[in-house]
């Protein structure tokens, strides 16, 4: 973990940053975005650790996929959703090799599937298996980083991979994999931005972060090459400028406040994970959204 400090005028806000959340990763490198407030960008390796950093007071706000706040709430944290990205139907997919005999979700029973477990990967897999009359218990989940997943897939060490942008674009453009199913209409695949109640963020602080992230989204959409250059120079993944440019240009970067629609989507995910045995208890997501 390391900290970048942006000096400003008000009380410092500690924002968690990890490579998998591109909004906040780019925010930490986007000059003038947080002018007027003192911000500490706290960098850590794994978005699934966000609840731990929030609980220890090392960060005040984070951005993750949809799954970590659900797990945090099930584990007793008083989660508060602040904002969410647009849906990203093409930024995640179940893939395998072109030589694989797997052509349908129903053929996954007993398969070794590489993924980042406890992220949206798990939810996507659960929803896909639902449609085939299978459950998470019917497959062998293999915890691997995205880059290691691609290597193991090509080496035949796993049978399928839950891939995400930008390695998904890299692998498909080079025809290294075939897509079995995308997120599509199975899951929303949003980023969500959240905190926990004992961080005691004021309404104005939350609104300010929402506003600045919305501004960032508009600026990225207006100049995707700028964002692509930042990510290429940072070497966050083993992909080139062209791959980043393609991935960024294809994404809807808009941000909006957490609302009833987000609550309903998160509740559906929580209920799905509970049904598959991956959530410790039932939760009411609406309790975590201040409408």
Coordinates of C-alpha atoms in Angstrom, one line a residue:
X1 CA 0.0 0.0 0.0
X2 CA 1.2 3.5 -0.7
X3 CA -0.3 7.0 -0.5
X4 CA -0.4 9.9 -3.0
X5 CA -1.4 13.2 -1.4
X6 CA -3.1 16.0 -3.4
X7 CA -2.9 19.2 -1.4
X8 CA -5.9 21.4 -1.0
X9 CA -7.9 23.6 1.4
X10 CA -10.2 21.3 3.4
X11 CA -10.0 18.3 5.6
X12 CA -8.3 15.4 3.9
X13 CA -10.4 12.6 2.3
X14 CA -8.8 9.2 1.9
X15 CA -9.8 7.5 -1.4
X16 CA -8.9 3.9 -2.0
X17 CA -7.4 3.1 -5.3
X18 CA -6.6 -0.3 -6.9
X19 CA -6.0 -1.3 -10.5
X20 CA -9.3 -3.0 -11.1
X21 CA -11.3 0.2 -10.6
X22 CA -10.3 2.4 -13.5
X23 CA -12.4 5.4 -12.4
X24 CA -10.5 5.9 -9.2
X25 CA -7.2 4.8 -10.7
X26 CA -7.5 7.5 -13.3
X27 CA -8.9 10.0 -10.8
X28 CA -5.6 9.6 -8.8
X29 CA -3.7 10.7 -11.9
X30 CA -6.1 13.3 -13.3
X31 CA -4.7 16.8 -12.5
X32 CA -7.1 19.4 -11.1
X33 CA -10.0 16.9 -10.6
X34 CA -9.8 17.3 -6.8
X35 CA -8.8 20.9 -6.7
X36 CA -10.1 22.6 -3.5
X37 CA -9.9 19.6 -1.2
X38 CA -7.0 17.8 0.3
X39 CA -7.2 14.2 -0.9
X40 CA -5.1 11.2 -0.1
X41 CA -5.1 8.4 -2.7
X42 CA -4.4 5.2 -0.8
X43 CA -3.2 2.5 -3.2
X44 CA -3.7 -1.2 -2.5
X45 CA -3.6 -4.3 -4.5
X46 CA -7.0 -6.0 -4.3
X47 CA -10.5 -4.5 -4.4
X48 CA -11.8 -7.4 -2.3
X49 CA -9.8 -6.0 0.6
X50 CA -11.7 -2.6 0.5
X51 CA -14.0 -3.4 3.5
X52 CA -10.9 -4.1 5.6
X53 CA -9.3 -0.8 4.7
X54 CA -12.6 1.0 5.4
X55 CA -13.0 -0.7 8.8
X56 CA -9.5 0.2 9.9
X57 CA -10.0 3.8 8.8
X58 CA -7.2 3.7 6.2
X59 CA -9.6 4.8 3.5
X60 CA -12.9 6.7 3.6
X61 CA -14.4 5.7 0.2
X62 CA -13.6 3.0 -2.4
X63 CA -14.7 1.9 -5.8
X64 CA -15.2 -1.8 -6.6
X65 CA -17.3 -4.1 -8.7
X66 CA -20.7 -5.0 -7.4
X67 CA -19.8 -7.9 -5.2
X68 CA -17.4 -6.6 -2.4
X69 CA -20.0 -4.3 -0.8
X70 CA -22.5 -7.2 -0.7
X71 CA -20.0 -9.5 1.0
X72 CA -19.1 -6.6 3.4
X73 CA -22.7 -6.0 4.4
X74 CA -23.3 -9.8 4.9
X75 CA -20.2 -9.8 7.2
X76 CA -21.8 -7.0 9.3
X77 CA -20.4 -3.8 7.9
X78 CA -22.8 -0.8 7.7
X79 CA -22.3 -0.2 4.0
X80 CA -23.4 3.0 2.4
X81 CA -23.6 3.2 -1.4
X82 CA -22.7 6.6 -2.9
X83 CA -22.7 6.2 -6.7
X84 CA -22.5 3.7 -9.6
X85 CA -21.2 3.6 -13.1
X86 CA -23.2 2.7 -16.2
X87 CA -23.8 -0.9 -17.1
X88 CA -20.9 -2.6 -18.8
X89 CA -22.4 -5.5 -20.8
X90 CA -19.2 -6.2 -22.9
X91 CA -16.5 -5.8 -20.2
X92 CA -16.7 -9.3 -18.9
X93 CA -17.2 -12.8 -20.4
X94 CA -16.7 -16.5 -20.0
X95 CA -14.2 -17.6 -22.5
X96 CA -12.3 -20.8 -23.4
X97 CA -9.8 -21.7 -26.1
X98 CA -10.7 -22.3 -29.8
X99 CA -9.7 -26.0 -29.4
X100 CA -11.9 -26.6 -26.3
X101 CA -14.8 -28.9 -26.6
X102 CA -16.8 -26.6 -24.3
X103 CA -19.4 -24.8 -26.5
X104 CA -22.2 -24.3 -24.1
X105 CA -22.7 -23.4 -20.4
X106 CA -24.3 -26.8 -19.8
X107 CA -21.0 -28.4 -20.6
X108 CA -19.2 -26.7 -17.6
X109 CA -20.1 -29.3 -15.0
X110 CA -16.8 -30.3 -13.4
X111 CA -14.9 -27.7 -15.4
X112 CA -11.9 -25.8 -13.9
X113 CA -12.8 -22.1 -14.2
X114 CA -10.2 -19.4 -13.6
X115 CA -11.5 -16.2 -11.9
X116 CA -11.1 -13.6 -9.3
X117 CA -13.4 -15.2 -6.7
X118 CA -15.5 -12.9 -4.6
X119 CA -15.7 -10.3 -7.4
X120 CA -18.2 -9.8 -10.1
X121 CA -16.6 -12.9 -11.7
X122 CA -18.4 -15.1 -9.2
X123 CA -21.7 -13.5 -9.8
X124 CA -21.4 -13.7 -13.6
X125 CA -20.6 -17.4 -13.3
X126 CA -23.5 -18.0 -10.9
X127 CA -26.0 -16.4 -13.2
X128 CA -24.7 -18.3 -16.2
X129 CA -24.9 -21.6 -14.3
X130 CA -28.4 -20.7 -13.2
X131 CA -29.5 -20.7 -16.8
X132 CA -28.1 -24.1 -17.4
X133 CA -29.6 -25.7 -14.3
X134 CA -26.2 -25.8 -12.6
X135 CA -24.7 -24.2 -9.5
X136 CA -21.4 -23.0 -8.3
X137 CA -21.0 -26.3 -6.5
X138 CA -21.0 -28.0 -9.9
X139 CA -17.7 -26.4 -11.1
X140 CA -14.2 -26.1 -9.8
X141 CA -13.3 -22.5 -9.2
X142 CA -9.6 -21.7 -9.5
X143 CA -8.4 -18.4 -8.0
X144 CA -6.0 -16.7 -10.3
X145 CA -5.1 -13.2 -11.4
X146 CA -6.3 -12.1 -14.9
X147 CA -2.9 -12.4 -16.5
X148 CA -2.2 -15.8 -14.9
X149 CA -5.7 -17.0 -15.9
X150 CA -5.0 -16.4 -19.6
X151 CA -1.7 -18.2 -19.3
X152 CA -3.2 -21.2 -17.5
X153 CA -6.0 -21.3 -20.0
X154 CA -3.7 -21.4 -23.0
X155 CA -1.6 -24.0 -21.2
X156 CA -4.6 -26.2 -20.6
X157 CA -4.3 -25.9 -16.8
X158 CA -7.9 -24.6 -16.6
X159 CA -10.9 -25.2 -18.9
X160 CA -12.4 -21.8 -18.9
X161 CA -11.8 -18.2 -17.7
X162 CA -14.0 -15.4 -16.5
X163 CA -12.2 -12.6 -18.3
X164 CA -12.6 -8.8 -18.0
X165 CA -11.4 -5.7 -19.8
X166 CA -8.7 -4.9 -21.0
X167 CA -7.3 -8.5 -21.1
X168 CA -10.6 -9.7 -22.6
X169 CA -10.1 -7.3 -25.6
X170 CA -6.5 -8.3 -25.9
X171 CA -7.3 -12.0 -25.9
X172 CA -10.1 -11.8 -28.3
X173 CA -8.4 -9.4 -30.7
X174 CA -5.5 -11.8 -31.0
X175 CA -7.9 -14.7 -31.4
X176 CA -6.5 -16.5 -28.4
X177 CA -9.9 -17.3 -26.9
X178 CA -13.5 -17.8 -27.9
X179 CA -16.3 -16.2 -26.0
X180 CA -19.0 -18.5 -24.6
X181 CA -21.1 -15.8 -22.9
X182 CA -20.8 -12.1 -22.1
X183 CA -22.2 -10.3 -19.2
X184 CA -24.8 -9.0 -21.6
X185 CA -28.1 -9.0 -19.9
X186 CA -27.0 -11.5 -17.3
X187 CA -25.5 -9.0 -14.9
X188 CA -25.2 -5.2 -14.9
X189 CA -21.4 -5.3 -14.3
X190 CA -21.2 -1.8 -12.8
X191 CA -18.6 -0.2 -10.7
X192 CA -20.0 1.0 -7.3
X193 CA -18.6 3.6 -5.0
X194 CA -19.2 3.1 -1.4
X195 CA -18.2 3.7 2.2
X196 CA -19.2 2.4 5.7
X197 CA -21.1 4.4 8.2
X198 CA -18.4 4.7 10.8
X199 CA -16.3 6.7 8.3
X200 CA -18.9 9.4 9.0
X201 CA -18.8 11.1 5.6
X202 CA -21.1 14.0 5.4
X203 CA -23.8 14.3 2.7
X204 CA -21.8 17.2 1.1
X205 CA -18.6 15.1 1.0
X206 CA -20.5 12.3 -0.8
X207 CA -22.1 14.7 -3.2
X208 CA -18.7 16.3 -3.9
X209 CA -17.1 12.9 -4.8
X210 CA -20.1 12.0 -7.0
X211 CA -19.8 15.3 -8.8
X212 CA -16.1 15.0 -9.4
X213 CA -16.4 11.4 -10.6
X214 CA -19.1 12.5 -13.0
X215 CA -16.8 15.2 -14.3
X216 CA -14.0 12.7 -14.7
X217 CA -16.4 10.4 -16.7
X218 CA -17.2 13.3 -19.1
X219 CA -13.6 14.2 -19.6
X220 CA -12.6 10.6 -20.3
X221 CA -15.3 10.3 -22.8
X222 CA -14.2 13.5 -24.5
X223 CA -10.5 12.4 -24.6
X224 CA -10.2 8.6 -24.3
X225 CA -6.6 8.7 -25.6
X226 CA -5.5 10.7 -22.6
X227 CA -6.9 8.0 -20.3
X228 CA -5.3 5.3 -22.4
X229 CA -1.9 6.9 -22.2
X230 CA -2.1 7.2 -18.4
X231 CA -3.0 3.5 -18.1
X232 CA -0.4 2.4 -20.6
X233 CA 2.3 4.4 -18.9
X234 CA 1.2 3.0 -15.5
X235 CA 1.5 -0.6 -16.8
X236 CA -1.5 -1.7 -14.9
X237 CA -2.0 -4.6 -17.3
X238 CA 0.2 -6.2 -20.0
X239 CA -1.6 -4.5 -22.8
X240 CA -0.6 -1.8 -25.3
X241 CA -1.9 1.7 -26.0
X242 CA -4.2 0.5 -28.8
X243 CA -5.8 -2.1 -26.6
X244 CA -6.4 0.4 -23.8
X245 CA -7.8 3.0 -26.4
X246 CA -10.2 0.4 -27.7
X247 CA -11.4 -0.6 -24.3
X248 CA -11.8 2.9 -23.0
X249 CA -13.6 4.2 -26.1
X250 CA -16.1 1.3 -25.9
X251 CA -17.1 2.0 -22.3
X252 CA -19.8 4.3 -21.0
X253 CA -18.0 6.4 -18.4
X254 CA -21.1 8.1 -16.9
X255 CA -21.6 8.1 -13.1
X256 CA -24.8 8.6 -11.2
X257 CA -26.0 8.5 -7.6
X258 CA -26.9 5.2 -6.1
X259 CA -30.7 4.8 -6.3
X260 CA -33.5 2.2 -6.2
X261 CA -32.4 0.7 -9.4
X262 CA -28.9 0.0 -8.0
X263 CA -30.5 -1.3 -4.8
X264 CA -32.7 -3.8 -6.8
X265 CA -29.7 -4.9 -8.8
X266 CA -27.5 -5.4 -5.8
X267 CA -30.3 -7.3 -4.0
X268 CA -30.7 -9.7 -6.9
X269 CA -27.0 -10.4 -6.8
X270 CA -27.1 -10.9 -3.0
X271 CA -30.0 -13.3 -3.3
X272 CA -28.2 -15.2 -6.1
X273 CA -25.0 -15.6 -4.1
X274 CA -27.0 -16.6 -1.0
X275 CA -28.8 -19.3 -3.1
X276 CA -25.5 -20.6 -4.4
X277 CA -24.1 -20.8 -0.9
X278 CA -21.6 -18.0 -1.3
X279 CA -23.1 -15.4 1.0
X280 CA -23.1 -16.0 4.8
X281 CA -26.6 -14.6 5.4
X282 CA -29.4 -12.7 3.8
X283 CA -29.1 -8.9 3.6
X284 CA -31.4 -6.0 2.7
X285 CA -29.4 -3.8 0.3
X286 CA -31.9 -1.0 0.5
X287 CA -30.7 -0.4 4.0
X288 CA -27.4 0.7 2.5
X289 CA -28.8 3.3 0.1
X290 CA -29.9 6.6 1.3
X291 CA -32.7 7.6 -1.1

